[in-house]
Amino acid sequence: MKTGFNFAYLDEATKRMIRRKILKAVCIPGYQCPFGGREMPLAYGWGTGGMQVTASIIGKQDILKVIDQGADDTTNAVSIKNFFKRVCNIMTTDRTTEASLIQTRHRIPETTLNKDQIIVYQVPQPEPLRKLEPKEKETRKLHAYKEYALMHVKLYEEISQFGSVIKTWAYPVETNNRYITDPTPIPKFDNPKMNNMEALQLFGAGREKRIYAIPPYTKVKSLDFDDHPFEIQTWDECCSICGSTKSYLDEIIINNEGKKNFICSDTDFCKSNLEKNK
Amino acid sequence: MYVAVKGGEKAIKSSLKLLEKKRKETGTKSIEINQIKEQLSFAVDRVINEGSLYDKDLSALAIKQSQGDLVEAIFLLRAYRTTLERYAYSTAIDTSKIIIKRRISASFKDIPGGQILGPTFDYSHRLLDFSLMKEDEINSYENINNQEPKNKEFPSVIDYLNNENLLEQEINNLNDNPFDVTRDPMKFPASRDQWMQILARGDEGFLLGLSYSAIRGFGSKGTHPFVGEIKYGIVDIFISPDELGFEICIGEIEISECQMIDQFAGNKNTPPQFTRGYGLTFGYNERKSMAISIVDRALKSEGYGEEIKFPIQDQEFVLYHADNVEAQGFVTHLKLPHYVDFQGELNLIRKLRNEILQGKKL
Ligand SMILES: [Zn+2]
């Protein structure tokens, strides 16, 4: 198939540059590595960082899965998947277990990932301290000195005001006992999956031009206090399609009276679960 | 089922067809690229700047494809240029050797080489010209008898002030490898080559607003910039390949340049002196070159030891937010589904409300 573009869109020199940055990022888990991000034919904020990481590491043998909000058929996930089909002519899948490479926005699949898989996160804002300190010059210093009091005070204030930490997504983690890391806007429900994950976790921020990584089997701890341990979301309801009580649920409004139902956010998990229960 | 975001593949296909339909619906004649280039030349020039690719044909194509959405056209051009190979860096252009089309100074009444008004909207009355509603022939125009400027060189007017040391020197501290914003991630504190590139590609509206804020009051106190010189014309581009060891001209481009003069109160080490702000754009973009020159001067504040008080002086504020391809992407990404995160917030607010209503907390 002729596309008029290089395999995976980016030229080989750019892909090599990005792979070098990925290697550096893997060597310093959780450290935000600046890289010479390129413009992609997708809008900034729509997954250009994840796309550049994917483009740099994807090979002809890879089987790609792309999800947004846990679902394979959301418009932006479909659009990114089609892009790679077009410029790589590779196989894609909806099945988490079949994929060798998974690009995601806002979720980690419910199915446990294995050592032969790589998960690439799209990152809107790589800097976990940005809302507390707007200046890049300052936040880089704070990371260098491991000076994280700002973050701890913020969490403490939430507890004193609301009785618990009110961050429900993009809940900050500490990677490998060193860097405070933004897990991307995944629900805190997914945070425990990052800990000791067998798969390599790569993070690409296109607009902010940063790459970071969590190597396989790395300790990832959600920030908390001894007397206020980290907790994940729970639901009283179960999935109205597959009946799961263990997955992250989306709330859907099903009629004009505002009656609501809950379904799995991870569409592949829901489908597999339904088949298993039949 | 939830149809808003499911079944994405089919929806995308239909959406693209509807977009195409919007352009063709009433079956008017297709606009030619040349018509856009000539009759919408200011739009074309804006797109080559912010798209940062000097190619007026592709710029016109992008404007046609984006149906006149210039920010979209800029994005199209950027996404194309990023795939292009980089052969060489040009040497610095010499704007004194210019085929001049317009040149004015607001600081000096008369200048060597003369003031040349050239084509400008400045003194047109902004009255709609209804005759354009039905214009048949475009190829007949009044050939005005404008004299070719005698001078072939137009040295920077404000350099005359240098004779008295009244004006800060423009020091050439370019090294062999200029910062390249299209290849390197942003760095702070930013160097001038870095910020000049970002300003040249920056959103015209954003820079115009910033420069307006500075001269209206959100800028250094008591200063009022003066236009030292504005030029619009054609300059040659040279490269100097290592293998050759000498410069060769590879073409010519249109540029707009603005030299702004601003005050500086002086400090312990330096007596009061005029300072410069500089703006350069591709094509005919005079308004933007003026805005850039004001922002450039403000970004130099830190170097002069001036107090940093206003948004326009703040490097991170200005440079991180000037790019409209980045800005439009991030603002519009809010359209993407966020229901996983929103579910988290819903979950939380119900919990917090329950706890309070049941009197468990507080
Ligand atoms: Zn389910």
XYZ file of C-alpha atoms and ligand atoms in Angstrom:
641
model
C 0.000 0.000 0.000
C 1.410 3.390 -0.980
C 0.725 6.164 1.490
C 3.169 8.843 0.380
C 4.579 8.856 3.925
C 7.292 6.938 5.718
C 6.305 3.849 7.744
C 4.463 5.181 10.807
C 4.482 8.729 9.338
C 7.588 10.089 11.116
C 10.948 9.993 9.338
C 13.504 7.491 10.633
C 15.780 10.130 12.195
C 12.899 11.502 14.240
C 11.842 8.022 15.323
C 15.409 7.282 16.438
C 15.532 10.551 18.402
C 12.285 9.630 20.164
C 13.481 6.081 20.902
C 16.621 7.509 22.503
C 14.455 9.687 24.726
C 12.327 6.661 25.598
C 15.462 4.765 26.643
C 16.500 7.659 28.832
C 13.012 7.801 30.324
C 13.089 4.076 31.071
C 16.442 4.519 32.832
C 15.040 7.246 35.103
C 11.535 5.994 35.970
C 9.041 8.824 36.314
C 11.428 11.550 35.141
C 9.961 13.861 32.495
C 12.327 13.783 29.567
C 12.122 16.768 27.174
C 12.043 15.724 23.522
C 11.851 17.476 20.165
C 8.170 16.806 19.631
C 6.911 17.148 16.084
C 3.645 18.381 14.711
C 1.373 15.479 13.941
C -1.619 15.529 11.616
C -3.784 15.321 14.734
C -4.603 18.279 16.964
C -2.468 18.893 20.046
C -4.298 17.629 23.105
C -5.859 14.824 21.077
C -3.074 12.296 21.541
C -0.107 13.617 19.549
C 2.393 12.612 22.248
C 1.082 9.071 22.518
C 0.995 8.912 18.745
C 4.650 9.927 18.413
C 5.706 7.326 20.975
C 3.623 4.666 19.226
C 4.980 5.692 15.820
C 8.569 5.419 17.052
C 8.293 1.927 18.508
C 5.725 0.241 16.276
C 6.924 -2.505 13.933
C 5.318 -4.437 11.116
C 4.577 -7.385 13.436
C 2.783 -5.326 16.051
C -0.897 -5.675 16.749
C -2.282 -2.347 17.866
C -5.199 -1.589 20.161
C -6.351 1.988 20.748
C -8.813 2.953 23.441
C -10.330 6.174 24.680
C -12.312 6.096 27.949
C -11.762 2.337 27.917
C -13.642 1.873 24.654
C -12.283 0.846 21.258
C -15.030 2.480 19.242
C -14.942 6.030 20.583
C -14.392 8.468 17.724
C -10.877 9.624 18.616
C -9.654 6.075 19.273
C -11.032 5.003 15.902
C -9.411 7.982 14.243
C -5.964 7.203 15.731
C -6.293 3.506 14.904
C -7.216 4.370 11.313
C -4.225 6.664 11.089
C -1.841 3.846 11.991
C -3.633 1.423 9.677
C -3.092 3.940 6.916
C 0.580 4.778 7.540
C 1.748 1.359 8.832
C -0.593 -1.123 7.222
C -0.560 -3.154 10.440
C -3.070 -5.350 12.243
C -5.318 -3.846 14.873
C -7.493 -5.484 17.474
C -10.077 -4.744 20.136
C -8.899 -7.636 22.284
C -6.573 -6.590 25.107
C -5.038 -10.079 25.214
C -4.201 -10.043 21.482
C -2.556 -6.623 21.398
C 1.212 -6.148 21.567
C 0.881 -2.372 21.732
C -1.950 -0.474 23.389
C -2.392 3.271 23.090
C -4.784 4.654 25.645
C -6.468 7.788 26.807
C -7.890 7.950 30.347
C -7.984 4.205 31.193
C -5.884 1.120 31.835
C -7.614 -2.038 30.576
C -9.199 -4.225 33.276
C -7.427 -7.295 31.887
C -3.970 -7.625 33.467
C -1.245 -6.727 30.985
C 1.731 -9.035 30.454
C 5.454 -8.682 29.884
C 5.129 -8.881 26.085
C 2.922 -5.839 25.942
C 3.587 -2.094 25.938
C 1.005 0.450 26.997
C 1.324 4.014 25.685
C -0.552 6.730 27.555
C -1.669 9.982 25.963
C -0.659 12.784 28.322
C -2.355 16.187 28.365
C -0.191 17.626 31.174
C 2.900 15.676 32.237
C 3.683 17.899 35.211
C 1.850 16.747 38.378
C 2.872 19.976 40.124
C 1.687 22.351 37.391
C -1.574 23.333 39.095
C 0.417 24.129 42.227
C 3.282 25.953 40.482
C 2.681 27.345 36.983
C 6.353 27.917 36.124
C 8.331 25.145 34.432
C 11.597 26.681 35.672
C 10.389 26.156 39.250
C 8.820 22.709 38.915
C 11.973 21.272 37.363
C 13.867 22.452 40.424
C 11.291 20.958 42.779
C 11.679 17.558 41.097
C 15.455 17.802 41.107
C 15.516 18.468 44.868
C 12.711 15.953 45.489
C 10.943 18.863 47.133
C 7.327 17.696 47.193
C 5.953 19.540 50.225
C 3.587 21.535 47.974
C 1.841 18.343 46.902
C 1.639 16.856 50.379
C 0.229 20.065 51.801
C -2.366 20.147 49.026
C -3.508 16.593 49.819
C -3.503 17.374 53.540
C -5.658 20.452 52.979
C -8.188 18.401 51.043
C -8.405 15.902 53.884
C -8.862 18.615 56.479
C -11.532 20.317 54.390
C -13.439 17.365 52.955
C -12.437 14.437 55.149
C -10.617 12.723 52.284
C -8.490 13.468 49.231
C -10.923 14.660 46.597
C -8.748 13.906 43.587
C -10.660 11.239 41.665
C -8.590 11.110 38.490
C -4.980 11.962 37.597
C -4.302 11.023 41.206
C -0.555 11.586 41.729
C 1.780 8.646 42.248
C 5.353 8.223 43.382
C 7.433 6.172 40.960
C 10.271 3.974 42.195
C 10.486 5.916 45.514
C 11.653 8.969 43.616
C 9.637 11.121 41.216
C 6.077 12.219 41.754
C 4.439 11.330 38.489
C 1.211 12.216 36.762
C -0.564 8.963 35.889
C -2.511 10.905 33.170
C -6.243 11.483 33.673
C -7.001 7.839 34.422
C -9.471 7.329 37.277
C -7.713 6.582 40.571
C -9.450 3.221 40.254
C -6.695 2.320 37.750
C -3.728 3.507 39.847
C -3.065 0.158 41.569
C -2.697 -1.490 38.134
C 0.391 0.652 37.506
C 2.225 -0.829 40.467
C 4.567 -3.654 39.563
C 2.972 -3.930 36.128
C 4.565 -6.562 33.898
C 4.131 -4.415 30.785
C 6.297 -1.413 29.916
C 4.422 1.853 30.485
C 5.304 4.784 28.225
C 3.871 8.288 28.444
C 3.911 10.843 25.615
C 2.994 14.527 25.989
C 3.028 16.150 22.538
C 2.175 19.756 23.277
C 4.403 19.915 26.336
C 7.109 17.860 24.565
C 7.828 15.405 27.355
C 8.244 11.632 27.491
C 8.328 9.586 30.677
C 8.252 5.910 31.452
C 7.626 3.301 34.109
C 9.657 0.162 33.413
C 8.134 -3.288 34.081
C 7.997 -4.396 37.727
C 8.437 -0.889 39.121
C 6.967 0.252 42.405
C 4.242 2.837 41.843
C 2.613 4.215 44.957
C -0.438 6.472 45.079
C 0.291 9.312 47.508
C -1.502 9.018 50.838
C -1.117 9.319 54.612
C -0.917 6.515 57.203
C -4.208 7.564 58.783
C -5.835 8.276 55.408
C -4.826 5.400 53.132
C -5.432 5.579 49.379
C -8.799 4.163 48.296
C -10.290 3.433 44.886
C -13.816 4.123 43.683
C -16.570 1.598 44.369
C -20.124 1.287 43.104
C -23.253 -0.115 44.733
C -24.412 -1.129 41.240
C -22.997 -3.718 38.840
C -22.596 -3.592 35.040
C -26.052 -3.859 33.487
C -24.657 -5.767 30.489
C -22.212 -8.328 31.904
C -22.964 -8.069 35.610
C -19.374 -7.303 36.615
C -18.858 -5.842 40.072
C -15.110 -5.467 39.645
C -14.796 -3.089 36.711
C -14.891 0.706 36.401
C -18.440 1.719 35.525
C -19.791 4.491 33.339
C -23.099 6.016 34.184
C -25.557 6.363 31.317
C -28.835 8.225 31.311
C -31.410 6.069 29.582
C -34.585 8.135 29.517
C -35.893 11.657 29.836
C -36.745 11.126 33.493
C -33.024 10.775 34.158
C -33.129 7.057 34.989
C -29.586 5.779 34.973
C -27.802 2.539 34.236
C -24.205 1.512 34.770
C -22.012 -0.279 32.222
C -18.343 -1.257 32.041
C -16.121 1.507 30.721
C -13.783 -1.174 29.284
C -15.826 -2.447 26.323
C -13.526 -5.381 25.536
C -13.609 -6.566 29.153
C -17.408 -6.319 29.201
C -17.721 -8.341 25.990
C -15.305 -11.051 27.167
C -16.978 -11.206 30.558
C -20.386 -11.603 28.951
C -19.114 -14.442 26.701
C -17.497 -16.179 29.685
C -20.706 -16.042 31.714
C -22.856 -17.493 28.930
C -27.568 2.188 23.665
C -25.329 5.154 24.090
C -24.883 6.403 20.547
C -23.055 9.665 21.154
C -19.577 8.194 21.082
C -20.095 4.574 20.112
C -20.110 3.516 16.477
C -17.357 6.028 15.916
C -16.135 4.658 12.606
C -19.400 5.211 10.748
C -19.926 8.617 12.329
C -16.476 9.837 11.260
C -17.112 8.816 7.641
C -20.422 10.661 7.529
C -18.938 13.698 9.208
C -16.217 14.000 6.555
C -18.810 13.705 3.807
C -20.923 16.433 5.402
C -17.875 18.692 5.545
C -17.274 18.155 1.834
C -20.944 18.766 1.134
C -20.745 22.076 2.968
C -18.157 23.237 0.449
C -19.990 22.042 -2.640
C -23.642 22.289 -1.741
C -24.793 25.053 -4.063
C -22.533 24.068 -6.952
C -20.629 27.335 -7.379
C -17.396 27.394 -9.373
C -14.372 25.967 -7.594
C -11.900 28.662 -6.484
C -8.539 28.405 -8.198
C -5.389 28.358 -6.088
C -4.111 31.395 -8.020
C -7.249 33.330 -7.203
C -6.691 32.728 -3.511
C -3.013 33.630 -3.818
C -3.713 36.929 -5.531
C -7.062 38.008 -4.202
C -6.701 36.774 -0.623
C -2.985 37.476 -0.354
C -3.136 38.708 3.234
C -4.740 35.464 4.336
C -2.086 33.532 2.403
C 0.656 35.556 4.105
C -0.797 34.963 7.549
C -0.868 31.220 6.919
C 2.755 30.995 5.713
C 3.853 32.787 8.892
C 1.985 30.828 11.482
C 2.278 27.645 9.438
C 5.999 28.549 9.307
C 6.508 27.401 5.759
C 7.223 29.895 2.988
C 5.108 28.365 0.260
C 2.281 30.539 -0.989
C 0.815 27.839 -3.246
C 0.497 25.348 -0.413
C -0.789 28.102 1.825
C -3.537 28.854 -0.706
C -4.287 25.149 -0.977
C -4.571 24.893 2.805
C -6.950 27.869 2.859
C -9.079 26.223 0.189
C -9.062 22.851 1.929
C -9.885 24.368 5.304
C -12.723 26.350 3.718
C -11.247 29.610 4.947
C -10.672 28.560 8.556
C -7.208 30.099 8.825
C -6.209 28.407 12.083
C -7.120 25.090 10.460
C -5.127 26.061 7.351
C -2.123 26.912 9.536
C -2.425 23.508 11.182
C -2.544 21.753 7.785
C 0.609 23.529 6.666
C 2.434 22.747 9.932
C 1.551 19.068 9.756
C 2.934 19.021 6.216
C 6.153 20.921 6.950
C 7.063 18.609 9.808
C 7.577 15.777 7.309
C 10.020 17.779 5.195
C 13.719 17.153 5.294
C 16.036 19.847 6.597
C 18.875 20.567 4.150
C 20.520 23.646 5.572
C 20.119 26.702 7.732
C 20.205 29.940 5.778
C 22.580 32.699 6.744
C 21.011 35.729 8.423
C 19.127 37.822 5.879
C 20.328 41.354 5.232
C 17.281 43.598 5.256
C 19.234 46.613 4.094
C 19.573 44.933 0.708
C 15.913 44.873 -0.124
C 13.694 45.435 -3.119
C 11.570 47.895 -1.213
C 7.789 48.049 -1.550
C 7.004 50.064 1.525
C 9.103 51.847 4.094
C 8.105 54.335 6.724
C 9.506 55.848 9.871
C 7.400 57.543 12.514
C 10.437 58.845 14.378
C 12.109 60.891 11.655
C 10.432 63.229 9.238
C 12.809 62.603 6.435
C 15.111 59.666 5.987
C 17.806 58.853 3.445
C 16.127 56.898 0.671
C 12.801 58.502 1.509
C 9.531 57.362 2.973
C 7.609 55.055 0.657
C 3.950 54.501 1.379
C 3.412 51.519 -0.910
C 0.243 49.443 -0.840
C -1.590 49.932 2.458
C -5.120 49.978 3.850
C -4.043 52.743 6.226
C -5.604 55.635 4.330
C -8.413 53.775 2.635
C -11.752 54.715 4.143
C -13.239 51.593 5.633
C -16.398 51.775 3.556
C -17.746 48.671 1.929
C -17.159 48.831 -1.813
C -20.403 47.494 -3.217
C -19.011 47.492 -6.728
C -17.052 44.380 -5.740
C -20.339 42.512 -5.370
C -20.451 42.283 -9.154
C -16.934 42.432 -10.424
C -16.438 40.784 -13.784
C -12.981 41.706 -14.957
C -10.155 41.478 -12.508
C -7.351 41.830 -15.032
C -7.855 45.514 -15.693
C -6.237 47.782 -13.180
C -4.936 51.277 -13.301
C -1.235 51.185 -13.905
C 0.006 53.817 -11.548
C 3.080 55.736 -12.373
C 5.094 54.970 -9.263
C 8.742 55.737 -9.458
C 11.125 52.911 -8.796
C 13.117 53.832 -5.699
C 16.563 54.943 -6.769
C 18.278 53.365 -3.801
C 19.221 49.734 -3.843
C 20.226 49.736 -0.186
C 18.194 50.834 2.784
C 20.298 50.686 5.935
C 18.348 50.639 9.163
C 17.263 54.200 9.907
C 17.555 53.940 13.651
C 21.212 53.014 13.395
C 21.822 56.739 12.829
C 21.197 57.081 16.558
C 24.146 54.818 17.155
C 26.515 57.620 16.302
C 25.646 59.204 19.638
C 25.356 55.936 21.528
C 21.746 56.829 22.184
C 20.521 53.436 21.115
C 21.359 50.051 22.491
C 23.621 48.097 20.147
C 22.156 45.123 18.390
C 24.786 42.573 19.228
C 25.169 39.648 16.904
C 25.546 36.738 19.275
C 24.227 34.103 16.924
C 26.197 30.926 17.129
C 26.416 28.355 14.365
C 23.524 26.372 15.740
C 20.597 28.667 16.355
C 17.881 27.354 18.640
C 15.334 25.547 16.484
C 11.827 25.575 17.947
C 10.701 23.020 15.395
C 13.307 20.541 16.634
C 14.066 21.365 20.256
C 11.727 21.451 23.246
C 11.193 24.814 24.908
C 13.910 25.907 27.332
C 13.875 28.499 30.114
C 15.219 31.074 30.515
C 14.600 31.396 26.789
C 17.218 32.763 24.432
C 16.290 35.528 22.015
C 16.606 33.326 18.919
C 14.167 30.929 20.571
C 11.574 33.560 21.383
C 11.886 35.364 18.043
C 11.035 32.098 16.271
C 8.081 31.448 18.527
C 6.807 35.002 18.016
C 7.196 34.724 14.231
C 5.033 31.564 14.293
C 2.799 32.864 17.057
C -0.873 33.674 16.776
C -1.349 37.162 15.395
C -4.376 37.858 17.574
C -2.630 36.777 20.750
C 0.453 38.893 20.008
C -1.655 41.864 19.015
C -3.583 41.642 22.293
C -0.396 41.301 24.324
C 1.276 44.268 22.648
C -1.893 46.307 23.126
C -1.909 45.437 26.826
C 1.642 46.740 27.181
C 1.054 50.109 25.581
C -2.316 50.549 27.313
C -0.907 50.131 30.806
C -0.032 46.514 31.511
C 3.569 47.129 30.490
C 6.584 48.970 31.831
C 5.503 52.297 33.308
C 5.688 55.462 31.358
C 7.115 54.054 28.195
C 5.763 54.677 24.764
C 7.294 52.870 21.823
C 8.152 54.708 18.597
C 8.214 53.117 15.189
C 11.796 53.612 14.103
C 11.228 51.966 10.770
C 8.879 49.599 9.016
C 9.899 47.870 5.819
C 8.128 45.585 3.434
C 9.929 44.144 0.442
C 11.853 41.296 -1.091
C 15.181 39.968 0.182
C 17.510 37.222 -1.006
C 18.078 34.047 0.969
C 21.580 32.606 1.126
C 22.982 29.356 2.347
C 26.626 28.604 2.895
C 27.252 24.866 2.466
C 30.376 23.546 4.173
C 31.491 21.807 0.969
C 31.480 25.078 -0.958
C 32.827 27.497 1.599
C 30.959 30.415 0.061
C 27.407 31.696 0.027
C 24.902 30.893 -2.672
C 21.540 32.531 -3.188
C 18.725 29.997 -3.173
C 15.802 32.322 -3.720
C 13.977 35.356 -2.484
C 11.223 35.944 0.012
C 8.932 38.764 0.938
C 9.345 40.073 4.452
C 7.903 42.677 6.774
C 10.214 44.172 9.369
C 9.579 46.516 12.249
C 12.184 48.288 14.352
C 10.587 49.713 17.466
C 12.381 52.195 19.722
C 11.590 52.162 23.415
C 12.824 54.016 26.447
C 15.049 52.690 29.154
C 15.541 54.569 32.380
C 19.048 53.275 32.884
C 20.553 51.820 36.024
C 23.720 51.949 38.143
C 25.868 50.634 35.312
C 24.169 52.025 32.230
C 23.079 55.610 31.572
C 19.606 56.081 30.074
C 19.445 54.874 26.515
C 16.928 53.916 23.869
C 16.285 50.198 23.521
C 15.029 48.175 20.611
C 12.224 45.810 19.881
C 12.399 43.880 16.662
C 9.742 42.112 14.626
C 10.135 40.114 11.436
C 7.557 38.141 9.483
C 7.237 36.371 6.168
C 5.185 38.157 3.522
C 3.173 41.312 4.113
C 2.278 41.157 7.800
C 3.001 44.630 9.028
C 0.552 44.595 11.929
C 2.055 41.403 13.253
C 5.644 42.590 12.842
C 4.748 45.630 14.978
C 3.145 43.457 17.641
C 6.194 41.179 17.711
C 8.542 44.136 18.141
C 6.644 45.257 21.244
C 6.552 41.760 22.719
C 10.260 41.301 21.920
C 11.117 44.461 23.854
C 9.023 43.328 26.810
C 10.683 39.910 26.882
C 14.054 41.651 27.109
C 12.979 43.220 30.418
C 14.678 40.571 32.517
C 17.973 41.217 30.753
C 17.718 44.937 31.577
C 17.070 44.132 35.217
C 13.573 45.595 34.987
C 10.899 44.401 37.376
C 8.784 41.604 35.868
C 5.227 42.619 36.674
C 3.078 42.110 33.613
C 2.033 39.096 31.530
C 3.846 40.384 28.429
C 7.197 40.380 30.288
C 6.775 36.815 31.518
C 8.644 34.437 29.212
C 6.731 31.320 30.167
C 3.387 33.070 29.911
C 4.067 34.518 26.467
C 6.019 31.705 24.833
C 3.942 28.792 26.058
C 0.687 30.353 24.917
C 1.506 32.094 21.646
C 1.225 29.067 19.375
C -2.277 28.719 17.976
C -1.784 25.163 16.728
C -1.035 24.101 20.293
C -3.678 26.370 21.781
C -6.513 25.382 19.473
C -5.677 21.706 19.952
C -5.735 21.827 23.701
C -8.796 24.013 24.007
C -10.790 21.913 21.551
C -9.704 18.636 23.149
C -12.317 19.458 25.772
C -14.815 18.200 23.181
C -13.378 14.723 23.503
C -15.214 12.388 25.854
C -14.194 12.815 29.485
C -16.919 10.660 30.932
C -14.565 8.349 32.825
C -13.202 11.309 34.773
C -16.615 12.920 35.053
C -17.929 9.674 36.543
C -15.198 9.961 39.180
C -16.353 13.479 40.025
C -20.025 12.418 40.131
C -19.134 9.558 42.414
C -17.246 11.901 44.708
C -19.798 14.669 44.905
C -22.561 12.180 45.761
C -20.389 10.739 48.509
C -19.493 14.143 49.937
C -23.121 15.278 49.877
C -24.322 12.079 51.545
C -21.776 12.369 54.305
C -22.756 15.947 55.028
C -26.517 15.388 54.744
C -26.267 12.422 57.094
C -24.243 14.548 59.488
C -21.327 12.133 59.497
C -18.724 14.796 58.878
C -18.179 18.399 59.923
Zn -19.816 -5.084 31.701
